[in-house]
Every structure is written in C-alpha cells, then in structure tokens.
C-alpha cells in the first residue's frame, strides 16, 4: 500500500497538507492565493497549462518546485495519455448538449434528435473520427439520429466502420464532401483535434448561409482555438450564440460539466504515474519513463519544457540534463 | 386532392381563413383574441383542454361552433390516438433533458449519463413502461446508461424484455421495489400516465432523503398533475428546482420544445381524421367513426362531452343525440 | 401418420396418382394437358387464380371436381395465410435484385448498396411497411444501406420502429413526403399490397424526372397491377426496362425464382390444411374452418366463390349451401 | 487550395488537358489512341498493370513519361493502400452477386439467401478472412444467411470473432475443415488474396462432386488467377458457367460494376498521394515517402520497377538511383 | 396499504399465522404435517396440484377450507398467468444446464456451447417456440451457439424471426424436419408444452441412434410427462441418465433451482390476485374475475374444479354455484 | 501434403508409432508407463509442464529426446500462442459454470443469471479484461446478466468498451473500486493472468464477509495459483467449496472439460508449428522461428530452458548453443 492511498482517507487542514507532503496531486492549476504554498522540495502533479499563464510560470520557477503537468506527459507515439479521457467525455457531452440545444426554447430548430415513428430523426455530421468523434457518434447513434462521420484517415474510417456495424456512415472528409452534405444537417459536431497545434478551420462563415435555420454547431476543439471559423469560447452560463441562422455551442472545458465522471476518469490515468512518483521518487520514475519525464515543466528555478520557455521567451534546460 | 391539402400551400390573411373556411385545423386552443372569430357553421379541430378552461368553454358554447378536441378522440380500447405521438416525443425528451440536467452547471450530480471506459455510467430508473417510458428507455440505453424500467403490467414487461434484448432490466413495480433501488439512482423518470386520471404519486417526499445529492427527477406526467409528490409544473425558461438534494425537471408540455418534430408527428395522426371531416362532413364522419365522435366537445350552443360538462357543472347532450 | 405423408416418399406414375388419389396437392394451377385428368370425386388443392383464366374455370366446372384455391383461403381478419409466405420471399428478393440492378452492367447507377468505409451507402425508399416491406427493409438494413420505410398506418410504423431498433427511419407516407425524398433515392421498392384490390399508383411518371439517373425501382406489387404508374410485368429473362433515366424491375411472380425456399415455405402453411382435408374429408374440414371453406372455388359443376363468378359473369352457389 | 482541386471543376478539351498538365490522374490505364499523348515531362498517376501489357510498357518507356502505378504503391508492411478499397468493394459485391446467382432463373439452386420464417437460410462459406472476406461476411450476415468464415491466421479469426459478435462462425482453415463442411454449402466465396502471388487453389475439381446441385462459387481472387481449380475469368455479360452441378461466378474486375462507389473510394486513397505529387513535385514526394516511390514504373525511358522489367525480360534502374 | 403487505414484515410464529390469518399465501402445496392446520374459514392461495395427490385432496375437502390453486387460474384465452413466469425461468435454465451437461466430466460430448475463434460452436435445436422455447433460444444465442427453433405455428415463427433478428433460424416443425437435422445436433431442448394435456412425444427412441455420442437432451416438458419418448423425471442430485449414447436431463421443477428468482417472479404475478382476495374478499374477487374463479379447487367440503374431481372419481359443484 | 497429415488417418499400434516416428505430437505430457518409449532421435511436441515434475524431467533428460513444450513457446511480445486458445475456452466455461453453480441445489444463491421479465438479472464482476475476461464477459452479456469488467489497463478498457457496445460497464480496477461493488455481486470471475508469474490476490478473505450469501467466485487463474486469497484447486468431481457464505469454483484445467473443442482449438495453433518441425526438421525450424526455439525444454541429455533448470537446481545450455 503506497503513501498516496493513505492520503485519500485522511482529512487534514489544507495548509498542513501543503507543508508536510512530498508529492501533491491536484486536478486544476494552483490559483494565486496558493502561490505562497509552492516550495522547493515539493513535487506538484496536476494540470498546469502555463504556456498561456505567465504569473503562474513565474511563481513556479521562483519557488523552486518540481512541477509536473498532466497535459505534457506524452508517449512515444505522440499520444497524450492524461488528456485522452477528457476527450472521450467531451465527445459524449457534445452530442447530448447538441440534442438539447436543438430544442426550440434553447434557440435550436425544434427538432428531436431521434425522431419518432413516422417522423425521421435529425441528421448529424461529426467531423473528426478520433476518440472524441467516435464517442460523439456512439451517443448520436444511440439516440437514433442519422449519423455521418468525416475523417481524412481511411484506416481510421475502416475501424469505425466495424465499430458502427452499419449504424452510421463514414465519409472521407474534404472541403467538397463537407459542403455537399452541410445543407441537410441539423447538428454539426467539430471534433478535429490536432495534438499540440491549432485546430484547422473546417466550416467557414460563407458555408453557414446554406445551413438550416436553427441548426446547431458544437465545437469540441474550442480549447485549441476551435475548428469552425466563427467559434469563440463560451461558458455554461451562456453557452450559445447565433451566427447567421445557426447556433454555436462552444463551451470551454466541456468535461468540467461532469466533475464526478471526470475526476474518476482522470484518476484512472494519473494514478499509475502518481504511484511511480511516490514509490520511486520523481527522478527515478522519470528516468524509467520518458513519457512522464516530458511532464516536468519546472524544477529548481528553471523551466524544463521547451514550448513553455518559448511561449515566455525564456531559456530552459532539457529534462535529460536535470535527470543527469 | 382534398380541400385540406390545398390550404397548406395557400397563404391567406388569417381573418379571411377564419371567415371563409368550413373546417379549421389548429395545433393549440384558441386564445382570447380569437374568441371573436369562433362562429356557427365552422368546424374547429384542435387541442382544446376546456375542462380546465371556463372562459374558452363559454366562448365555444356561445359561438355555436362545432369544436372537436384532439385530446378526447378515443378508440374502442380506450387509447387516445391523437395524444400518442406527443407521449413518444415526451419520452425521448425526458432522457435527453435528464442527461443535460445531470451536468454540474445545470445543478446536477456532475455525472455523464453514459460514462467512459473505466468509469461506469449513470443509473436510470424509468417508472412506467408504456410508450412514454419505452421511448425514454430506448434513448437511455442508446446513451449507454444502466437502465431499469418499472411497471406493474407483467405482460408489458415481457414485451419490453424482447424489445430491449437484454440491454435494460425490467422490474415489477411496487413501493418496495422502487424504494430498494432508489438510493443508487442518478436519474429517475416518471412516466406513469393513466388516461383520463390524475397520475399516482410514486416518489414521496421522505423517499428523496435517501437519494444521491444532485440526482435528477424528470416528471413526464406533469401535465396530468405529476407522478412525484413534489412535482410542480416548470417552464423551459426556468426548468428545474431543488427538493432536498435532488433536482426536479417538470417542464409542462415537453413536446412543445420540438415543434418541428411535433407538428409532423401530430399531422401524421390528425390528417386521416381531418380528411374524413373534410371529405364527408363532420356529421357523417362521426357517424362512421365512434372514436372521432368522442372528440366533439361543443356544438350548436351545447356541450357534447360529459367530463367537460361535469367540470363546469353544466348540462350536456350526448353526441349520439346530436348526430341523430 | 396420414395418407399425405406417405405420398411424399412413394414415387408413382403421374397418371396413376391422378386416378387413384382422393386429394391432390399441387403448387401451380393445372395446365391444359392436365384438364383431362380433372374428375368428379377428386379434391384439388393448389393455386388456381381462375378469375383471370376462363378456360381453366370451364374445365374445372365441367369436370365436377372440388377445387380448393390457396389464394382465396382467408381468415376472419381478412388475411390470406397461404399467400403470406410468398410476400415475405418477395420482399427479400426485391432488395437483393435491386442491389444487383444498381450495378452498372445491369443498367443501374453503378453504386454499391452498402457503400464502403469513406463512401456512404445507397439510399433506399421502401413504400409499404407490411410483411413485404418489412422483409425488404431487413435485407436493405443488413446490406448496410440507408433505409426509409413509408406507411400510412402509424401503429404499424410504431411496430417497425421497435423492430428496426434505430437502424432505419420510418416515415408517414403521403404524396408530399414521398416526393420530398425521392430525388435523393438510389433504390425505391414498391411494397403496397392491398388484398383483393388493385395496388395504388404511388410514383407517377412526372415524379421520375427528378430521380437520379440509373436509380432502380422494384415493384413487388406487380402481380396486383403494380404500384408505380409505369410498371408493367417483366420476366427473369428480361427483367428490367428504362423509363426516363430510371430502371424498372417488375418481374412477375418473384418467389418463383427461389423454388427451393418457396416450396418449403408454401408447404409449411398448406400442410395443416391438407392434413385436415385428408383426415376429416373436405366437407367436415370446411365446416369446421371458415377460412378453408372460402378456398372452395368449384364443386360438382358449380362455381362456389363469388368473385370468380362475377369475373366470368356466371352464377354461383354459396359455399355454405354446398356444405349444407 | 491545390492545383488538383481546381482541375476538378474546370472542364477543358481533353487534348488541352494532356498538353498543359504537369500531373495527370486517371482511373484506368492509357488505351492505344492515347499513346500519342504520353510525353516527357508529364507525370501520370493511374492504374497501369503493365507487367502483362507489353505495348503499353513500350509506349511509356519510349515517351519518357514518369508513370506512377496505383497498384505498386506499397507500404512498409507490404500492404497495397491503393488496392485496398477495391478489395472492400469486391467483397460486398461477391455476396450480393452470389445471392442473385442462387436464384433459379440465373442457374442457381433456387434458394433464398436469407430464408424466411420457418425455412432456414442458405449456408455460406467464405474462405479468407481479410478485408475482402470480412466485407463479404458482413453482407451475408446482414442478409441473414448462416455464415462460416475460414482463415489460417488465428489472430485474424479472433478479430473477426469480435467484429461478428456471435453472428457468424469462424473456422480454422485446412483442406480437411473445408472438405468437411463443403457438401452442406449453398454459396462459397473464395477471398484468399496473397499480395503479389498467385492465389492458392483451395477447391479442387474432385471436391465439387459432393457439392449441392445449383450451389454457387464466387471467386474474388480471379484477378490473381483465382482460388478454385476450375475458376476462369468471366464478364458481366456472361458472368457464370457450370462445372459439375455448381455455378462459377468469376467476373474479372468486380469493382468495375459500381463505378460510382469505386471512383469515390479510389479518390479517397489516391488524393493524399496526388496532393503530395502536385504540391512537392514527384521527386521530393517520392523521396519523402517510400511507399509512393515504389509506384514509379517508368521514367526517362527506363523501367524503374523490378517485376515489370522481369516480366518483359528488360533491364531496369532502381527507383533510388532515379531519385538520386 | 393492505393486510398482505403488512404480513411481509411481521415475523410471527407459524402456528399463530395459520390460526389468525384469513388469507394465507404459500409457494408450495401443504405437506402432511400441515394438514392439521387447514381449517374452515381460511382462504389458501398456493400451488396445489391435487389432481395427482389424493391425500391432500381429501385433507382440503375435509377441512372445509377455500383452496385456490395458482396452476388452475386461467384467463379467457386459455393462458395460465401464474404458470407463465415459471416457464420463462425453465427455458433459461434449460440452456444453461444443457451447456454444462455438454462438458465431458458431466457425461456430455465435451463441446463448448459457444465455440472459440477458429472452432465452430455447438448446434442447438429447440423444439417449441413459445415463451419457454424463446427464452431458451435467447440464452443459446447469447452464448453464441448455432440455434434452430422449431414450431408448427407459422405466425409464432414470424414473431420469433423478428425477435431473433437473424441470429437464429426458425424451422417449421414436423417429424421430417426434426429427423433431418437431428444427427447434427449437440443439444436438443424439448419445450413443447400443451396446456392441460400430456406433451407429445417428439423424439422417439429409434431417432436417438443417429444422434452424436454425448449429445444432450433437455426436456422442459417433464412436469407434463415429457416430450421425448425416453424422458423420465430426475432430480438435481442425479440430474442425467444415458439412453443410447445421449444424455437426458429431465429434472422436475427446474425453476425450483433458482428460488430467489422464482419467488420474485411468482410474487409479481400472484400479488395482484392476492390483493384482490384480501381487499374484496374471495367471493367478490372471484365474482369480478373469471380467471381467478377458475382457481378455486375446494370449498366448504366440496371439490369445485372439474378435472380434480374427475381425477379422483368424485363429484363436484361448479364454482358459479358456489359464488351464487 | 506433409507427413503429419498422413498420420491423422492411419491407425497403427501405439508402440509402432512411438518407434517409427521422427516427430510425435501429443496433447498431454507423457505418463510414467510411457517413459520407456522416450528415446534419442525422437522429437516430442506436447504440453510438458516439467518445472513442477521432477520424474518426467529426469526421464526426458536421460532419454536424450528433443522435447518441445507447448507452454514455453513464446513470441517476441511475450505472448504464449499455444496457451491462448485455452484461455479463451476457460473464459467461456467460467461463466457457464458460474451460472450453474448459482443454482440452489449446487449450493449457490438460487438466482437465475439472466433474470426474467420483471425480475432483474444477477450482477457479475469480471476482474481482468484480457482474452479470458473478455470471453467470460461475452457469455455473461449473452446470458443477459449485468456485467462489470475490471482492468488496470485503460487502453484495454477502451477496446472492450467498443467490443461491448454499451452492454457491459468497464471499470478501472483498484482495491477500492472492487471493494465498493463487491457486496452487490452474485458472481465474481477472477481472470487475472500474469504470464509466467503468480496471479495477484485480488479478493482477500475479509472482503468475503460482506458478500451476498450464496454468491459464487470462479477463479480462472487457479492454474497459476489463483487470484483470490482462498482459492485452492478443485476437480470436476467435487468442483466447489464454501468460504464464509460464498462458493468457490476453482477447477484446475477448465478447458479439459471440453476436449472436443479444446483439441480443435489446440490443433489450430500447434499445426503450423508442427508442419514446420516436420517439413524443415526441428533445427532449421527453430533457427528460423525464435518463438518455437523457446519451446525446446530438453535435448541430448541436457536441459535447454532456463526456468526448468532453475526449478530443479540443475545446469542448462542455452537453446542458441544447441542450435549452433
């Protein structure tokens, strides 16, 4: 039994936890009032997103803390294992949010996603057939919509074709193939996530003109800048806005809407890393696992992750040097 | 080609339509400003719900109009064919609304209905296995929740068991069997509709105490008074309220949220009756079809439907007498 | 063990069988060379279709034979139990023939019914959701096409909706709803069979103009006159012809293409009646079973089935009188 | 927007296109009247199949053209990405053709592939569980046949077992296991494609004797010589011939029957390569992508693909040398 | 809340319950030590099966008790609603017992019902497609066997065909059709229950000779005498015996093996009747519900159910006379 | 055609086979009476398991035989291809045995795995989502139980999530997540197999106290020591024992119960290796295939597999040296 498991059950004052811990796990990045608690000798393992957060970057560097970011842990295939469960959640949320926004009082077309006997269901276009799009499609299929999944990777479409078992169509994605079907769609879900890059702009403004009034566009890529030209981040308090006659749902951090599910999903993937950090110490753990080593963002007053340094125009040392 | 089909395409001033028509179809009951348009010689075919609407009852009677109500057309088996599609729609909306309300920002538990790999889905209890409950269940199954459908009719549970194909459990409904599972539920959908009667109160206030915080209860029977003790009608603008730690979603007239789908669904079932009324005249049409005859609520200054007369303590003549 | 079962295994000269039998089962009507074998005292149980066949009618009447026709056996609900399996077979054949005719060398659009990963499947419209249309739909769904089933009976659409489990859309059938979708269809299957009446003309010539070039129309109702305006019977040797840019497949007697399956299917439904005829004698058997009695077309020199008499402008005696 | 996309919309005289283009995409190989248009400086990207076509080989070499063949593009795992979609199409066509040939008028057993209630369906044996066989199986399962898929790769059978979900049986393929089941089969589909090699002869002549009269054998491997001993190529005009009592359907180039679907499917996989050729120039594109480089068959008067040179007993230069 | 519900929670001495109750529910018939507790004025509602139990018949008659038997409650369609759930349970048990008996150490063929990738599954024949056979089939399909369901009712086969969705074959049942397939079967389940009659003998001894060694026959009809010639009742302690090379599993009262499930299933169907008996008194309850009235077997010293009287050669009074 | 295929059909005296063969295939290890037949010059290919069998080890070494063990053939990924089919079989047996043991007469809870309409099914926990657990889950899903599959590999859970299609829940496995659900389980299947290592103890004794009386635990890992603390090997004659109120089913060598299926499954995977051994000779075959080389356990009087030597504290030579 490791140290970590013990800390789940013991309920201690927050300050004491910060002071007495060697390794601290969080879900979100430290907020300003917590900056004072950062300290040399502590290992922090959490979402950081500091490339876009200068104050936090500075606080981490100045404290000397070893800060390990969930979002930069990256395996040999370029996959981001600690982001993956969030994608699955976002995909499923996207469809259920889209279904709800299609209701008239929410501003949508007033069409029921799954139809009823005698009245055909809504048409759903999902652009991007990765884990995000696949989960969005599973829910749309389950809600009995007519579903079309677009992707440019034919091998991926083959896998989806088997997984869908004839219940959804797969379409090779191109500007032409999207434009052709767009006017018949009720719900469009943008699920094109290019790891570490801005999402491409797949639906341009002029294409919206030919869409059905009250059609809904959900942009799951909004946290990477969005994959529709007119996407801009919204919040759960005010989730949608209108462009031409269509409704855009671009809530940032969609998985945040289901913290119960997200926390379990996140813990499932972080726990094995956390156990390694706790049982072996961070140096040995990172020496044994390159994916984890890529998570180190700051240590001993230095930035150890290139893109963060570049974002703030600072110097950095390679993690390999730190590990010796 | 009948008169009705023509009126779909011709766009005439409203007043002229009221004046020149012999038969008028609407979706909702006449509102006050329309009372002046009611007149002798016109046949009105629409939802009326006048048992609870004295002013409209009086207006109809005074005008001498032949008012045929969708909601009282009733076949030999006691089924209400013009209400049925609304039930199907309400059932499907109930699950998608429930899924959405379970999101934290909406006030719910913050649990994703369908879960993700490694995190089990939400538990959904559907009380009532008629068309409403069955459609609610189909969507919940499709969204990958764990679904339990309760009913007291074992023959109906057998039919559902085949339709579900092992993907949902059927449970014989009783106070005991509901109470036993309730504490593990995330979403409870009340779908017990007893035609022409107040819905029974299946979840009492004291049972709520043992429910999960943030659990959601959707009451589809709200238009008949609701089937949970604490149900009271809400609107799409303000759809939920909290009782103990649970969220109640009791929006009245749920199908109104998807007018595009509802209008087609309603037309599918009303059109055959409307064609009979138009082609044969209402007297002959009703003489040939008892179900339709039960729809006549007022004619020639008299109430012709018993329960309406009773509700307002008025006298009535039997429809058979009217038809001669 | 009855007499019938024995005759399955014994292989005797045809003449001897005609002469020595009391009850004779066939699949098709007697052809001219067999007229001489018809005789008083024999009960013949087979398809007859004599309303449209005067020579055979005369031969049967003159011989004094008791001729029982499969196609006029009719139960209390107006169902024709000895025609039903042929409908099921025709429905399944219709889709596989349609798929084949869509191939370019056969004259069709050159589209693969089920598509492949990245290329969406063909769109299939099935008009009529009875047993015929349902079986056509099952095969089309299984071949992974996008399927839309049209019917005017909303209760039937509800049954189909459950049977399809979200894998096909049900649509309330009207001139408008058919016309709206027709231009997007690759394959249209006409499956509207009104027992004992000419099939309605659902696709009129002018509607063809807007169909896709190379689209295929299969008319299963061709034996009742066809349900498309341009349908005329074809044969397996020359199964299709072109109207505008569409291909019509109107092979008469489609189940005749699969005699192995058809014979078993027919025997399954005729055998119980045949056993009754054999074991009880035809008089008692018909006295006990009204459906079977309606099968008697001629006896003792008289026509005993009204519509046959009317078709040939002859008199007839009621079967009840014959049975005494 | 690349040059290629533009050429889709612009409609110019054929000669002008040949003359002014730098890169030309086709579906089929150049025919004799086109030989004069081949020229130095042009890059041709199409199916060539020149190992068996000496005149075209000579024309290409003499013209100096850079000819890139779809069929020899080959990735590191030996897969042929530009042939794959044709395999998927062929697999699906095989089953629908087999179903049709089983009809009596086409020469088959007269059995309906899917059976009807009370009459079991046909038995289908599919030999080879690759993409071809799997797609053939999906359609056969969907048409409700009893399906047995044979393969010698147990890992592949495990994948299929999951994809079939219990709806088809997987069988380890051997001479014994095939012979044992063969006498009960109605339809046998040969789907054993060994890339770059003649297909093995799996059904020998003497095995045919014990097959059901009217059984159908479809040989998808016919373009590689066929996988039944008695297979020889046929055409859509005259697709079948009889051996013993069985029917052989061995149409060469099955995907050619559905050009609408095939063209889209082909374009989906060729487009990414074409864009690379257009945007980077063929030299750089091939230098970056070994799979594409293997597609170069002739350049600057020389053969650059070994097997083509061997087939015609000519010398060749390695593509690596050409690329420098 | 009725008296019955109270008695569930109160735990009183058995004697006191017998003495103080007006209505007593049991699951099994009274055993000899309980005969003394039977008394005038008590209503007993339980399984009785007294046609085959003279001592209990006498004890009931002599006591004057009103004995209502679950097994003779019978609705207008001849269905036995209080036996139905036991049939469903027996059907599901039959398949899981059959699967287990097919294991070698139990005496069976040593074949795994569902097979594994590369090894086909077992073949299962289910004779009788009622609720019993259908549930047996669902489990066999779910366990991935190849399943053939036989019935003589073509309409029932049609319903099953839809419910099975192509995953099992339906076969019209006859001596011939059974004999033809029998030699290929691994497991045969006899599920032919003719209400109130001895089950027909479908598998005769000589047919066993051609069955596979180690094949298993499960006879669900054993409580009505069995539907195989060689069936004789066995017990869970010694469930099987061998005839020729086949194994017979004929455990009487199969649902007794799962009392947890059976008790709930039984209560679900008896409770509504019990509530009527408790709330209205048995006389009024029976006067209002003919099905329940048929359950009365003895009252006031007289036999009130014909077949019981006939079995023991005693006189009886009609229940209508008793009710007045 | 190889020598092996011939030996399948020829039936010769056992002694002669041993004497005259060069290569001998068996299913089980040689038993004592066979030790005398082992000889220099013979290649034996079978299950050996000699790490735990000193007498057989000695007999093999002394004989000079080349003994190749199925269980130590191991591919580059550490997978054991000749054990894999046994795992699949064991997984499926586990569920059907568990279902049977849940019957009351066998000692279980008396609950029907699949439930019936109105009575929910049993809850099944499967710990370990590899091939074993997946196949156990497929059968449990097919039998209509509520199924929860636990694994610590999130990527594997993702694959299962697709394969299950929403019909079972996947759960990230931890002591906490198992303990939380355990009290609601009726059947627990331990399917955690760590190749070459003792299985971890997942259910400890104190956890049993909170389980349902009559719950059943099936331990598929029993051949590797079992994955529950209280597991100890049992036999088919006496398969279960009780701990607290739960039933343990820990039959060793479960696949041995279905020799018909197991033999085919084993042959499917051993045959390709056997053909290589026969056609190339063992030396060349092993030189070409490292996986097969790892199968060599003894040769020419020496042990050639490390773990066997370690188990008996003997020296060994590396297989590479033997092959030269």
mmCIF file of C-alpha atoms in Angstrom, chain B residues 152 154-155 158 161-162 172 174-176 180, chain E residues 79 84-85 88 134-135 138 163 268-269 272:
data_model
loop_
_atom_site.group_PDB
_atom_site.id
_atom_site.type_symbol
_atom_site.label_atom_id
_atom_site.label_comp_id
_atom_site.label_asym_id
_atom_site.label_seq_id
_atom_site.Cartn_x
_atom_site.Cartn_y
_atom_site.Cartn_z
ATOM 1 C CA UNK B 152 -46.960 -3.327 -12.807
ATOM 2 C CA UNK B 154 -46.138 -8.166 -16.395
ATOM 3 C CA UNK B 155 -47.287 -8.706 -19.988
ATOM 4 C CA UNK B 158 -42.436 -9.210 -21.319
ATOM 5 C CA UNK B 161 -37.849 -7.534 -22.375
ATOM 6 C CA UNK B 162 -37.879 -8.616 -26.018
ATOM 7 C CA UNK B 172 -42.048 -5.371 -11.392
ATOM 8 C CA UNK B 174 -44.076 -1.749 -6.242
ATOM 9 C CA UNK B 175 -43.387 0.691 -3.442
ATOM 10 C CA UNK B 176 -40.851 -1.778 -2.107
ATOM 11 C CA UNK B 180 -34.928 -0.537 -2.725
ATOM 12 C CA UNK E 79 -53.433 -18.863 -20.751
ATOM 13 C CA UNK E 84 -46.051 -18.294 -17.155
ATOM 14 C CA UNK E 85 -43.077 -16.945 -15.175
ATOM 15 C CA UNK E 88 -39.685 -18.345 -18.681
ATOM 16 C CA UNK E 134 -37.961 -18.414 -26.877
ATOM 17 C CA UNK E 135 -36.174 -17.819 -23.598
ATOM 18 C CA UNK E 138 -32.256 -16.178 -26.219
ATOM 19 C CA UNK E 163 -37.163 -11.070 -32.114
ATOM 20 C CA UNK E 268 -45.042 -10.415 -9.347
ATOM 21 C CA UNK E 269 -47.948 -12.318 -10.856
ATOM 22 C CA UNK E 272 -52.360 -8.520 -7.849
#
